[in-house]
Coordinates of N, CA, C and O in Angstrom, one line a residue:
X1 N -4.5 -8.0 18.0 CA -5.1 -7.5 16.8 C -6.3 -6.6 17.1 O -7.4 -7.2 17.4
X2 N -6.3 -5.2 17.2 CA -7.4 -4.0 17.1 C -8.2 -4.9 16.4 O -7.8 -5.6 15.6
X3 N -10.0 -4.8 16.7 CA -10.7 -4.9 15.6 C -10.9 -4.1 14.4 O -11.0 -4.4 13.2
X4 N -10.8 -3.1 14.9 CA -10.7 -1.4 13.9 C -9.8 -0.9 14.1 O -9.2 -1.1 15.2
X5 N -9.5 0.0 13.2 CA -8.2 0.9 13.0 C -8.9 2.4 11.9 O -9.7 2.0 11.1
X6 N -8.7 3.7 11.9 CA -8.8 4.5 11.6 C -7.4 4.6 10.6 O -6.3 4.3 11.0
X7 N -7.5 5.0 9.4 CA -6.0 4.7 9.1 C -6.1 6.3 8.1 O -7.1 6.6 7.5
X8 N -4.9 7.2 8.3 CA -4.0 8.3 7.2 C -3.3 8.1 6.6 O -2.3 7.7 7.1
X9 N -3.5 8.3 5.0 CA -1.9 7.9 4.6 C -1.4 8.9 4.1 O -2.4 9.6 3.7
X10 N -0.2 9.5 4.0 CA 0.3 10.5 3.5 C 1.7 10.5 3.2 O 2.5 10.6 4.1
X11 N 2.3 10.3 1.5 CA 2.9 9.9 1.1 C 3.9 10.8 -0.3 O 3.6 11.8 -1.0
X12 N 5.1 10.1 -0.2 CA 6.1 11.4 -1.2 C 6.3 10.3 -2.1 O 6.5 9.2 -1.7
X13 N 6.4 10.7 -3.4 CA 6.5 9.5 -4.4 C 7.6 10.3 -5.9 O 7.4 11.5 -6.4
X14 N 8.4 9.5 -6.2 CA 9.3 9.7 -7.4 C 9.0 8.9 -8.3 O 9.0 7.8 -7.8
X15 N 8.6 8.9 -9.5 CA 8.6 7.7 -10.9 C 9.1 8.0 -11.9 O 9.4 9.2 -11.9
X16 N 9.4 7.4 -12.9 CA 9.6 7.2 -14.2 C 9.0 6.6 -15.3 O 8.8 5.4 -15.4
X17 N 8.6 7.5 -15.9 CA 7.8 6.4 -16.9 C 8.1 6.8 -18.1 O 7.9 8.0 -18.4
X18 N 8.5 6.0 -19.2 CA 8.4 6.3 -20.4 C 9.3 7.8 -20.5 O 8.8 8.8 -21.1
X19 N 10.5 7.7 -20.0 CA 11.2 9.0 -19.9 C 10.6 10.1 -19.2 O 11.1 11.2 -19.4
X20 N 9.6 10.0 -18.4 CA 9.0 11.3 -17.5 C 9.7 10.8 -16.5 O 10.0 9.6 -16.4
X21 N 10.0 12.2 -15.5 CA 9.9 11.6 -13.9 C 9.2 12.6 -13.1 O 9.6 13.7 -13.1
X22 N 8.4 12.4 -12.6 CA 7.6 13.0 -11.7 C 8.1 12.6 -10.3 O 8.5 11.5 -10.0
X23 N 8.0 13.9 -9.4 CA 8.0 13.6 -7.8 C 7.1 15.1 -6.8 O 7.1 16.3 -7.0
X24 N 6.4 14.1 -5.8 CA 5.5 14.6 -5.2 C 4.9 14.3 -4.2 O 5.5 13.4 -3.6
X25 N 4.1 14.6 -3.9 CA 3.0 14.8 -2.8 C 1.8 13.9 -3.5 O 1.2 14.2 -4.5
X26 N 1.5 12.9 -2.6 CA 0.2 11.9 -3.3 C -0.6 12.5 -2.5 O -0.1 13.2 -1.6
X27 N -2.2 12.3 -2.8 CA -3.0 12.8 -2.4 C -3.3 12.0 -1.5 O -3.1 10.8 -1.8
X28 N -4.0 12.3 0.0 CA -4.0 11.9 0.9 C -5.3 11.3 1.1 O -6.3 11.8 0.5
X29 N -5.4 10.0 1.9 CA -5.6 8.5 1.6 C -6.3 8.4 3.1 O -5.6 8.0 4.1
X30 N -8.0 8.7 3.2 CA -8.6 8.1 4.8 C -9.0 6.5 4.6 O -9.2 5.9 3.6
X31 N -9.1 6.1 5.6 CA -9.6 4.3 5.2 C -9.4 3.8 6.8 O -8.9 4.5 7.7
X32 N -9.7 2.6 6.8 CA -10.0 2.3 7.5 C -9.9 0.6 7.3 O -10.3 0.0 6.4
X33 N -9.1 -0.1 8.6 CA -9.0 -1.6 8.5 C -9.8 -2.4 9.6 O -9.9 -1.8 10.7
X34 N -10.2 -3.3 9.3 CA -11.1 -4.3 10.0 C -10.8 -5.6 10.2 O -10.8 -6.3 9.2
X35 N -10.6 -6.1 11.2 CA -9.8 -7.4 11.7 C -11.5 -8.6 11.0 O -12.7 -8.2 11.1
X36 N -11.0 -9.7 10.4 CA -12.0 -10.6 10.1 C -11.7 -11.4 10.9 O -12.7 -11.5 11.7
X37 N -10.7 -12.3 11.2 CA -10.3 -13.3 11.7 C -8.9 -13.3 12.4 O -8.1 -12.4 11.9
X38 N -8.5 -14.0 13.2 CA -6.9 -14.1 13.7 C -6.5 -15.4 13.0 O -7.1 -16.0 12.1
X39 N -5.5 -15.5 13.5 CA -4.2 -16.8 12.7 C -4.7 -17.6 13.7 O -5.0 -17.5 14.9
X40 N -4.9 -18.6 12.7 CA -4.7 -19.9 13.5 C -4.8 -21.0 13.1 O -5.7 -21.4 12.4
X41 N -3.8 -21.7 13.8 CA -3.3 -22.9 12.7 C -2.7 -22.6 11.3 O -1.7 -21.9 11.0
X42 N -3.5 -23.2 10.6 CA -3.1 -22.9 9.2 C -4.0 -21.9 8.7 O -3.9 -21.6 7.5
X43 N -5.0 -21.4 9.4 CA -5.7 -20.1 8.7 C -5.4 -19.0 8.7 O -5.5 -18.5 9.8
X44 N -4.8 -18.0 7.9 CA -4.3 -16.6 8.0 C -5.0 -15.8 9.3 O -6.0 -16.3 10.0
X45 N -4.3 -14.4 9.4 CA -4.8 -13.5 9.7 C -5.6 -13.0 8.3 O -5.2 -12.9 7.1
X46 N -6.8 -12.6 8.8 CA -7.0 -11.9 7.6 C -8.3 -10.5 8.2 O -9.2 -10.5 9.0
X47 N -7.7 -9.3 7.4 CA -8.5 -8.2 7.6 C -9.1 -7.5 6.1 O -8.6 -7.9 5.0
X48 N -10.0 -6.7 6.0 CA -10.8 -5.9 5.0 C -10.0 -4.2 5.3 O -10.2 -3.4 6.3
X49 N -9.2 -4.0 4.3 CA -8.8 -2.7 4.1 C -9.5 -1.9 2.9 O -9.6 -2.3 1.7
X50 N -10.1 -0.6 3.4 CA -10.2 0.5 2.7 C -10.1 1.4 2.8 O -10.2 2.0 3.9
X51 N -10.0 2.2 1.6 CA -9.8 3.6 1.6 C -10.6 4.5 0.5 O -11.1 4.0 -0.5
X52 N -10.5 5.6 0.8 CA -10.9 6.7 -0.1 C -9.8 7.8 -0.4 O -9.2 8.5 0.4
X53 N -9.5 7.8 -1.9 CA -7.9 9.0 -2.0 C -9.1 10.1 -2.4 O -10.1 9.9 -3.2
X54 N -8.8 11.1 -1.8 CA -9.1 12.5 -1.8 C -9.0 13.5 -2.8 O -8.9 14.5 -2.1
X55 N -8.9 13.7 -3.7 CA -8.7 15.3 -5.2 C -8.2 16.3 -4.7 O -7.6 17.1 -5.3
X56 N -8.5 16.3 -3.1 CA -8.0 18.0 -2.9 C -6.3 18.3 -3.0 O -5.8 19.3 -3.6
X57 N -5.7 17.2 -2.4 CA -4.1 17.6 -2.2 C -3.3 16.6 -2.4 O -3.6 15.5 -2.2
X58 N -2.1 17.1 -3.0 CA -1.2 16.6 -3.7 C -0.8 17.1 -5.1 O -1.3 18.1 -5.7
X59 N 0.1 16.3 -5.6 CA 0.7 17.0 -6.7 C 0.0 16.6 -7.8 O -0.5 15.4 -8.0
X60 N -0.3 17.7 -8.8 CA -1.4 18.1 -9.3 C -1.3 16.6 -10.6 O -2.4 16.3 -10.9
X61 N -0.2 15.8 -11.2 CA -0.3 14.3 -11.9 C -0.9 13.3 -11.1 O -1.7 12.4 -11.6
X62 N -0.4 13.5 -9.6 CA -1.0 12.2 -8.8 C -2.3 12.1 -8.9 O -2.9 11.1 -9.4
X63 N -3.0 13.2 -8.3 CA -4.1 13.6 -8.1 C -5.7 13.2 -8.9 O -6.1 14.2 -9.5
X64 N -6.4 12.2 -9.0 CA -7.5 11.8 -9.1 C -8.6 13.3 -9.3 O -8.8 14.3 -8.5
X65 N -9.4 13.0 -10.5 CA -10.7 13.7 -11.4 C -11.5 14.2 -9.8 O -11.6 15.3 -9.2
X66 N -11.8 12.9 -9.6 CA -13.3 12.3 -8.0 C -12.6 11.3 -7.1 O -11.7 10.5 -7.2
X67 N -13.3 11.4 -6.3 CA -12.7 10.7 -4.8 C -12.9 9.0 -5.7 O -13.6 8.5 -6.6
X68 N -11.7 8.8 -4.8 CA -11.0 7.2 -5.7 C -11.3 6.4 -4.3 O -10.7 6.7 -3.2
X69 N -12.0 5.5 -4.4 CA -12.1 4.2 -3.9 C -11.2 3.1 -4.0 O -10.8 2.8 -5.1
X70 N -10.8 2.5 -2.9 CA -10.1 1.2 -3.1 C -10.5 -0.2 -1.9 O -11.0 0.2 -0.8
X71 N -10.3 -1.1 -2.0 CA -10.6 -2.3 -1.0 C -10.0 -3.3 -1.0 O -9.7 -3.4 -2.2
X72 N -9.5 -4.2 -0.5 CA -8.9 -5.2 -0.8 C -9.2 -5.9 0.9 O -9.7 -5.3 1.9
X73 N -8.5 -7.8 0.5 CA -8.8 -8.4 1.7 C -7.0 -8.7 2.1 O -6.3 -9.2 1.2
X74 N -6.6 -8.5 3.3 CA -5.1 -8.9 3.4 C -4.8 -10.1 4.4 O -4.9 -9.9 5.6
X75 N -4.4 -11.0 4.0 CA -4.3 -12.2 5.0 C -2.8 -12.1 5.3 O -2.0 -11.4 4.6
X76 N -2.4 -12.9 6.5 CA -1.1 -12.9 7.2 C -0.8 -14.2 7.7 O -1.3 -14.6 8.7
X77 N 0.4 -14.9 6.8 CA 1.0 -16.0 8.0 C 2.0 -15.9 8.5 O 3.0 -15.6 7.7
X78 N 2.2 -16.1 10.3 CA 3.6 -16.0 10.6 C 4.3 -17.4 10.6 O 4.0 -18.5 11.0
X79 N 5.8 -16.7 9.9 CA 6.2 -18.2 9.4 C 6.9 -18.2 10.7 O 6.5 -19.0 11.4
X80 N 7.8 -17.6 11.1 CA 9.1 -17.7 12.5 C 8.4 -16.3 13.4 O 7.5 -15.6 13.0
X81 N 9.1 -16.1 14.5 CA 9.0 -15.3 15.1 C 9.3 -13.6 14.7 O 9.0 -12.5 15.2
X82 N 9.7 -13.8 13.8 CA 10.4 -12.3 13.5 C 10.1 -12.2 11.3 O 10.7 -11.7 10.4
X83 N 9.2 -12.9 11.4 CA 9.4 -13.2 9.7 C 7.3 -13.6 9.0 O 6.6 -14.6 9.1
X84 N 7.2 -13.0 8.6 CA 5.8 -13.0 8.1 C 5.9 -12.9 6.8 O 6.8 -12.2 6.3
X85 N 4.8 -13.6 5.9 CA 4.2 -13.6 4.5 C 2.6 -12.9 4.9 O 2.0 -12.9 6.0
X86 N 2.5 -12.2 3.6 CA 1.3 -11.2 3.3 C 0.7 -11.6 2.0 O 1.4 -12.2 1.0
X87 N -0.3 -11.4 2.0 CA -1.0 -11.7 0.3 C -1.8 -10.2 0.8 O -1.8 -9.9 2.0
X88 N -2.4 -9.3 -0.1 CA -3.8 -9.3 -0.4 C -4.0 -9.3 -2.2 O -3.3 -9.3 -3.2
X89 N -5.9 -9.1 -2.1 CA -6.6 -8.9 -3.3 C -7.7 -8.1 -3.2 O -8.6 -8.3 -2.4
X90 N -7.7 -7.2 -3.9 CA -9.1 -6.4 -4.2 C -9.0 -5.3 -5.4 O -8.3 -5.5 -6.4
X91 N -9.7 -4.3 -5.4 CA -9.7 -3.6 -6.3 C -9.3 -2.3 -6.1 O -8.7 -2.2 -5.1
X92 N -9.3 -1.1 -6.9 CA -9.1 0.1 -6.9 C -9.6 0.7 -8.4 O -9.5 0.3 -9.5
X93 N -10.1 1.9 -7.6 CA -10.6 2.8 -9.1 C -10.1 4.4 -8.9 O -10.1 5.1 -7.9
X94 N -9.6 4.8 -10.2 CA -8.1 5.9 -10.1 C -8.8 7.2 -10.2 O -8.2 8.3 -10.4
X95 N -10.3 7.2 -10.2 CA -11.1 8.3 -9.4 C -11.0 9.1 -10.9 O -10.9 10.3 -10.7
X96 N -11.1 8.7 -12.4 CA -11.0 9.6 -13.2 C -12.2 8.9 -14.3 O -12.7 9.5 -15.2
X97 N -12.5 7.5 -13.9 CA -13.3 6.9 -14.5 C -14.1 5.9 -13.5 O -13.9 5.8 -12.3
X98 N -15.5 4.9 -14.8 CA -15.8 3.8 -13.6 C -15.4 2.8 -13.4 O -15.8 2.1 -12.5
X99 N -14.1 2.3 -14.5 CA -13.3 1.3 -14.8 C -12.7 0.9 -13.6 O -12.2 1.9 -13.0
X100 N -12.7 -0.5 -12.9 CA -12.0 -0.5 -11.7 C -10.6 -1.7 -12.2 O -10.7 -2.7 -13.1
X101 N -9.7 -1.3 -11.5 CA -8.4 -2.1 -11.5 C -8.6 -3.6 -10.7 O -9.5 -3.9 -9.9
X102 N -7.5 -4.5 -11.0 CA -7.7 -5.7 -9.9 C -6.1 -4.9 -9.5 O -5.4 -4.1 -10.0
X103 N -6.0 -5.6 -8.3 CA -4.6 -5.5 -7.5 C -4.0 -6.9 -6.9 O -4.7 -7.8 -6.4
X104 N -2.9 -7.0 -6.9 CA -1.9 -7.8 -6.0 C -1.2 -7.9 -5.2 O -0.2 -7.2 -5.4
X105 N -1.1 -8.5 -4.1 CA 0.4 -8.3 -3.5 C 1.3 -9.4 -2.6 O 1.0 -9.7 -1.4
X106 N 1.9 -9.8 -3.1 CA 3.0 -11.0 -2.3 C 3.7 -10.6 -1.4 O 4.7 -10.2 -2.0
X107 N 3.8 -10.5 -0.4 CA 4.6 -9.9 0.5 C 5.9 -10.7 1.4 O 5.4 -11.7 1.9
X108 N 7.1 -10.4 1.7 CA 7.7 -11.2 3.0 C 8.2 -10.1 3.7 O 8.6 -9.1 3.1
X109 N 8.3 -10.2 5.2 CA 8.1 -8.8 5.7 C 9.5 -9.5 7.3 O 9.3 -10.6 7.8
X110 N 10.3 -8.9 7.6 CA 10.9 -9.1 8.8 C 11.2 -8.4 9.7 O 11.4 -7.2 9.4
X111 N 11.3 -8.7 11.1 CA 11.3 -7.3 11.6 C 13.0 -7.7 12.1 O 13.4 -8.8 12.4
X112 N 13.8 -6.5 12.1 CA 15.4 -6.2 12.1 C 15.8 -6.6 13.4 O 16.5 -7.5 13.7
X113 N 15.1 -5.5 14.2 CA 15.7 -4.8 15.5 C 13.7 -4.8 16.0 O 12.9 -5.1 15.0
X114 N 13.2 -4.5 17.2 CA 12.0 -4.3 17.7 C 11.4 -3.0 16.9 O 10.2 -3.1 16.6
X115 N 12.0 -2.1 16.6 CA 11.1 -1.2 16.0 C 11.5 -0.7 14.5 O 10.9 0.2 13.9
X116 N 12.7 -1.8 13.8 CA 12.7 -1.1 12.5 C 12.0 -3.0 11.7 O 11.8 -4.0 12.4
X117 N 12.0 -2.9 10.6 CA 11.5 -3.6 9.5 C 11.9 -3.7 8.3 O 12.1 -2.7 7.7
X118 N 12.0 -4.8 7.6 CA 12.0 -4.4 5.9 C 11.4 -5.5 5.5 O 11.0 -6.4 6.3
X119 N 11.1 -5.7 3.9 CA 10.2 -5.9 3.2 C 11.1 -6.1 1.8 O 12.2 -5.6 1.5
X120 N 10.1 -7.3 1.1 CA 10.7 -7.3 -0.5 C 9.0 -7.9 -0.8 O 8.5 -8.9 -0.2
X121 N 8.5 -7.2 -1.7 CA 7.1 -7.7 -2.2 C 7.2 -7.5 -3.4 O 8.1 -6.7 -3.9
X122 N 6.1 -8.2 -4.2 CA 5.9 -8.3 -5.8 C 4.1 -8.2 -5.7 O 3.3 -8.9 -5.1
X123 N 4.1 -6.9 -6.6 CA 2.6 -6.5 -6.7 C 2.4 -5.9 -7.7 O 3.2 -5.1 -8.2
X124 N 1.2 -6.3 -8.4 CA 0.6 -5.5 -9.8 C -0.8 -5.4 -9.5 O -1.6 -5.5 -8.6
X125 N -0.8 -5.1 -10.9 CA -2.1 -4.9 -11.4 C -3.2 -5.2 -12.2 O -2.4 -5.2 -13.2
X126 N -3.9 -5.4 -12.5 CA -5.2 -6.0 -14.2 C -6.3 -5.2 -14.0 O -7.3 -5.4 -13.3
X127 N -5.7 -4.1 -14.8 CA -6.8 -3.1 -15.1 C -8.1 -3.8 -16.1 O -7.7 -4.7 -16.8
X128 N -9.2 -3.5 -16.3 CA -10.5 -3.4 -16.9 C -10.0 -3.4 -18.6 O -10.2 -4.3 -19.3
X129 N -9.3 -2.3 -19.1 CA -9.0 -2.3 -20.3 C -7.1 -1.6 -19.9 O -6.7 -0.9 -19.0
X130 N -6.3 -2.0 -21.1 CA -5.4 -2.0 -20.9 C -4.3 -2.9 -20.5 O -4.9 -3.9 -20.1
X131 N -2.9 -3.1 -20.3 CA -2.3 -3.8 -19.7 C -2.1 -3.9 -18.5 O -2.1 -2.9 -17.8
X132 N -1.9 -5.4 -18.0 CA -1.2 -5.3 -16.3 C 0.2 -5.3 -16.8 O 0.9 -5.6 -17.8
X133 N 0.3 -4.8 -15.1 CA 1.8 -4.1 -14.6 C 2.0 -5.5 -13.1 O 1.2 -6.0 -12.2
X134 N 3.5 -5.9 -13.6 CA 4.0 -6.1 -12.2 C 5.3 -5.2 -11.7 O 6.0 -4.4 -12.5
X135 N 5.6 -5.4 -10.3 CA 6.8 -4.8 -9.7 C 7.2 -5.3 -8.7 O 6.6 -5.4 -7.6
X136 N 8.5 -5.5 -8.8 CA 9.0 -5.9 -7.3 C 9.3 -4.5 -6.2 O 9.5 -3.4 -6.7
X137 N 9.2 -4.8 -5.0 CA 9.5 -3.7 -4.4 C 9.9 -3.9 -3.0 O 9.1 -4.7 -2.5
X138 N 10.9 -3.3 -2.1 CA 11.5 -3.7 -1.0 C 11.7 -2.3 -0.7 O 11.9 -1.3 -1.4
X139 N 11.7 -2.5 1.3 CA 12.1 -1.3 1.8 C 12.1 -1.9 3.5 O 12.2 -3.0 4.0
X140 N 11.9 -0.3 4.0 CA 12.2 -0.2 5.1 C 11.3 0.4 6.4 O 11.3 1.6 6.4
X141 N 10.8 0.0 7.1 CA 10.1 0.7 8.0 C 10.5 0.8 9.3 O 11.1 -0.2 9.8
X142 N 10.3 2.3 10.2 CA 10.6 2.8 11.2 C 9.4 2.6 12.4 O 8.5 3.4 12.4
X143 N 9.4 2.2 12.9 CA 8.1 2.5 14.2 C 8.2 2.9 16.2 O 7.9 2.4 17.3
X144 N 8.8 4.0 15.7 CA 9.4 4.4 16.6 C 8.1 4.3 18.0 O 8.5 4.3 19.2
X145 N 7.1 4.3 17.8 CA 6.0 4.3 18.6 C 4.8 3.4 17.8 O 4.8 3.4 16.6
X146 N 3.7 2.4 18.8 CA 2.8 1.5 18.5 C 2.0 2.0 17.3 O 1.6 1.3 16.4
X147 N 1.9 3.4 17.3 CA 0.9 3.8 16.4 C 1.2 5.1 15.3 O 0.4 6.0 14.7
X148 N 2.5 4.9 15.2 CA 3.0 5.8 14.2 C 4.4 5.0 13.8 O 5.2 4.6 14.5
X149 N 4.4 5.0 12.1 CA 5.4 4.2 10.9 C 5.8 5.6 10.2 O 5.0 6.5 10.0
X150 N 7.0 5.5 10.0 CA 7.8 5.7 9.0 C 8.4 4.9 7.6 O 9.3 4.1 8.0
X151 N 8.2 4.9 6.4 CA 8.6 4.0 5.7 C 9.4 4.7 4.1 O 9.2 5.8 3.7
X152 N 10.3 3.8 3.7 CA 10.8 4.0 2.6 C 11.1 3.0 1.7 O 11.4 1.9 2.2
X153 N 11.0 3.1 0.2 CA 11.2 2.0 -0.7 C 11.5 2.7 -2.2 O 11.6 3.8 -2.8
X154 N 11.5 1.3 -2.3 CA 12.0 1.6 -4.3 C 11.5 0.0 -4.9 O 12.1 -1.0 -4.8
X155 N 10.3 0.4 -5.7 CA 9.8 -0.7 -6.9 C 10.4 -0.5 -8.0 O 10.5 0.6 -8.5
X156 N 10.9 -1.5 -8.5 CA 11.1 -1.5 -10.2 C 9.9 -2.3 -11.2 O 9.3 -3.3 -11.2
X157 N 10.0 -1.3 -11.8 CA 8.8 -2.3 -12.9 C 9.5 -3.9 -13.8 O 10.5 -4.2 -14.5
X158 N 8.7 -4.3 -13.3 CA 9.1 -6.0 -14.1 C 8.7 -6.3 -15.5 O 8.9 -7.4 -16.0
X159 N 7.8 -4.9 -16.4 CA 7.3 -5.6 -17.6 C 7.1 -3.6 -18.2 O 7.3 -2.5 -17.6
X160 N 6.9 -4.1 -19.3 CA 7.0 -2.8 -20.0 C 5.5 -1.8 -19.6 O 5.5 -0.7 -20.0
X161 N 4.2 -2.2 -18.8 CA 3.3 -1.9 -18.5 C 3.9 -1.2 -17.3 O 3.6 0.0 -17.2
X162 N 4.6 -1.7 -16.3 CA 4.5 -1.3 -15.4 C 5.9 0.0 -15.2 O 6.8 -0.3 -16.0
X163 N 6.0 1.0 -14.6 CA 6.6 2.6 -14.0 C 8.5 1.4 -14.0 O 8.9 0.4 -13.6
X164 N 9.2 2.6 -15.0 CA 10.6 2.1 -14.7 C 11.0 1.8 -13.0 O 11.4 0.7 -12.6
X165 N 10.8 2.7 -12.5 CA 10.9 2.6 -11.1 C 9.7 3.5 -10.6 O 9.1 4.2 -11.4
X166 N 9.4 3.5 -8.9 CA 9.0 4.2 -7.9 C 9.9 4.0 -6.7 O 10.2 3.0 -6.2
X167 N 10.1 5.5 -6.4 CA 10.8 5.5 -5.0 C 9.9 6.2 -4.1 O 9.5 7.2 -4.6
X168 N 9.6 6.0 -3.1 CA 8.6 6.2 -2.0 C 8.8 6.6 -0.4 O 9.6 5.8 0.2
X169 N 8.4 7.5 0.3 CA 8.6 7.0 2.0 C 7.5 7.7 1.9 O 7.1 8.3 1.0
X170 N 7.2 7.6 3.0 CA 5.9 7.8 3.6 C 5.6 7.8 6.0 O 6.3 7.4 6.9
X171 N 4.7 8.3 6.0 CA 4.2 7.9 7.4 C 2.9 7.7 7.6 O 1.9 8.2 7.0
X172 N 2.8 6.7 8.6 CA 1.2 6.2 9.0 C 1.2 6.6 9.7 O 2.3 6.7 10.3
X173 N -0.2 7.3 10.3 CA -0.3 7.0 12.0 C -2.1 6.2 12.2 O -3.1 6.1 11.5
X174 N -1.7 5.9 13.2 CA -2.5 4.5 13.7 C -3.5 4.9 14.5 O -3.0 5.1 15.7
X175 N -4.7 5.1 14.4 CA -5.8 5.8 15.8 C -6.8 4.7 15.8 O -7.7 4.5 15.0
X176 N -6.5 3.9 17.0 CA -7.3 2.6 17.3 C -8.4 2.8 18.0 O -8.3 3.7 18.9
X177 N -9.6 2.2 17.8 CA -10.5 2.4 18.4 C -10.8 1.0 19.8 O -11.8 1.1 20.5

């Protein structure tokens, strides 16, 4: 487990909502993760993820007013060798107001082959004012190298709050300190 990690996100996203579909370029996402603790025993892994989404780039719906803040705490237990559960919790603010969101996420995560992955998670939201949204969502990740991911997926919305669908891929790259 790096203590620190430098983290980029840069991401292509499809939705539907309410008969719109938008697809695009999300605006690009610096942040940074911090190891709190390792696994052990029955204590998770658990690290402090954040980020800042950026206004300058992306497609002009995704795109946040002011730099958008987000944080959350992500714990990890490994259940088998090849098979892990994820939780986190924290917040996010959509960079257009001071209202901040709560967030979710349930995760079970396996790895296939040594460098591919997939995933089926359930995550929402409890915005400040307004409804929450949940969604399930599963996919796929590539990691052809330690410090660079490839990924792809598709959420469905579980409640009338949350996006008919989202289809997504994306790539990380990883600059450890």
């Amino acid at each position: 487990l790096p203590s620190w990690e430098l983290r980029l996100q840069v991401e292509m996203q499809e939705y539907r909502y309410a008969g719109q579909k938008v697809r695009g370029l999300n605006p690009i996402a610096i942040g940074s993760k911090i190891a709190v603790c390792k696994e052990e025993g029955l204590r998770p892994e658990i690290a402090f993820i954040g980020h800042i989404t950026l206004p300058y780039v992306g497609k002009e719906e995704f795109r946040p007013e002011f730099i958008a803040p987000d944080f959350r705490f992500s714990a990890s237990h490994t259940l088998a060798e090849n098979l892990a559960l994820g939780y986190n919790l924290g917040l996010e603010w959509d960079g257009t107001s001071a209202l901040s969101t709560g967030i979710y996420t349930l995760v079970l995560g396996a790895d296939i082959f040594s460098d591919v992955g997939m995933f089926v998670e359930l995550f929402g939201e409890f915005p400040e004012l307004g409804s929450s949204s949940h969604n399930i969502h599963s996919g796929f990740t590539w990691s052809p190298f330690s410090d660079l991911q490839f990924d792809t997926s598709l959420a469905l919305g579980l409640n009338e709050a949350a996006p008919d669908y989202i289809a997504g891929a994306g790539i990380s790259f990883r600059f450890s300190h």
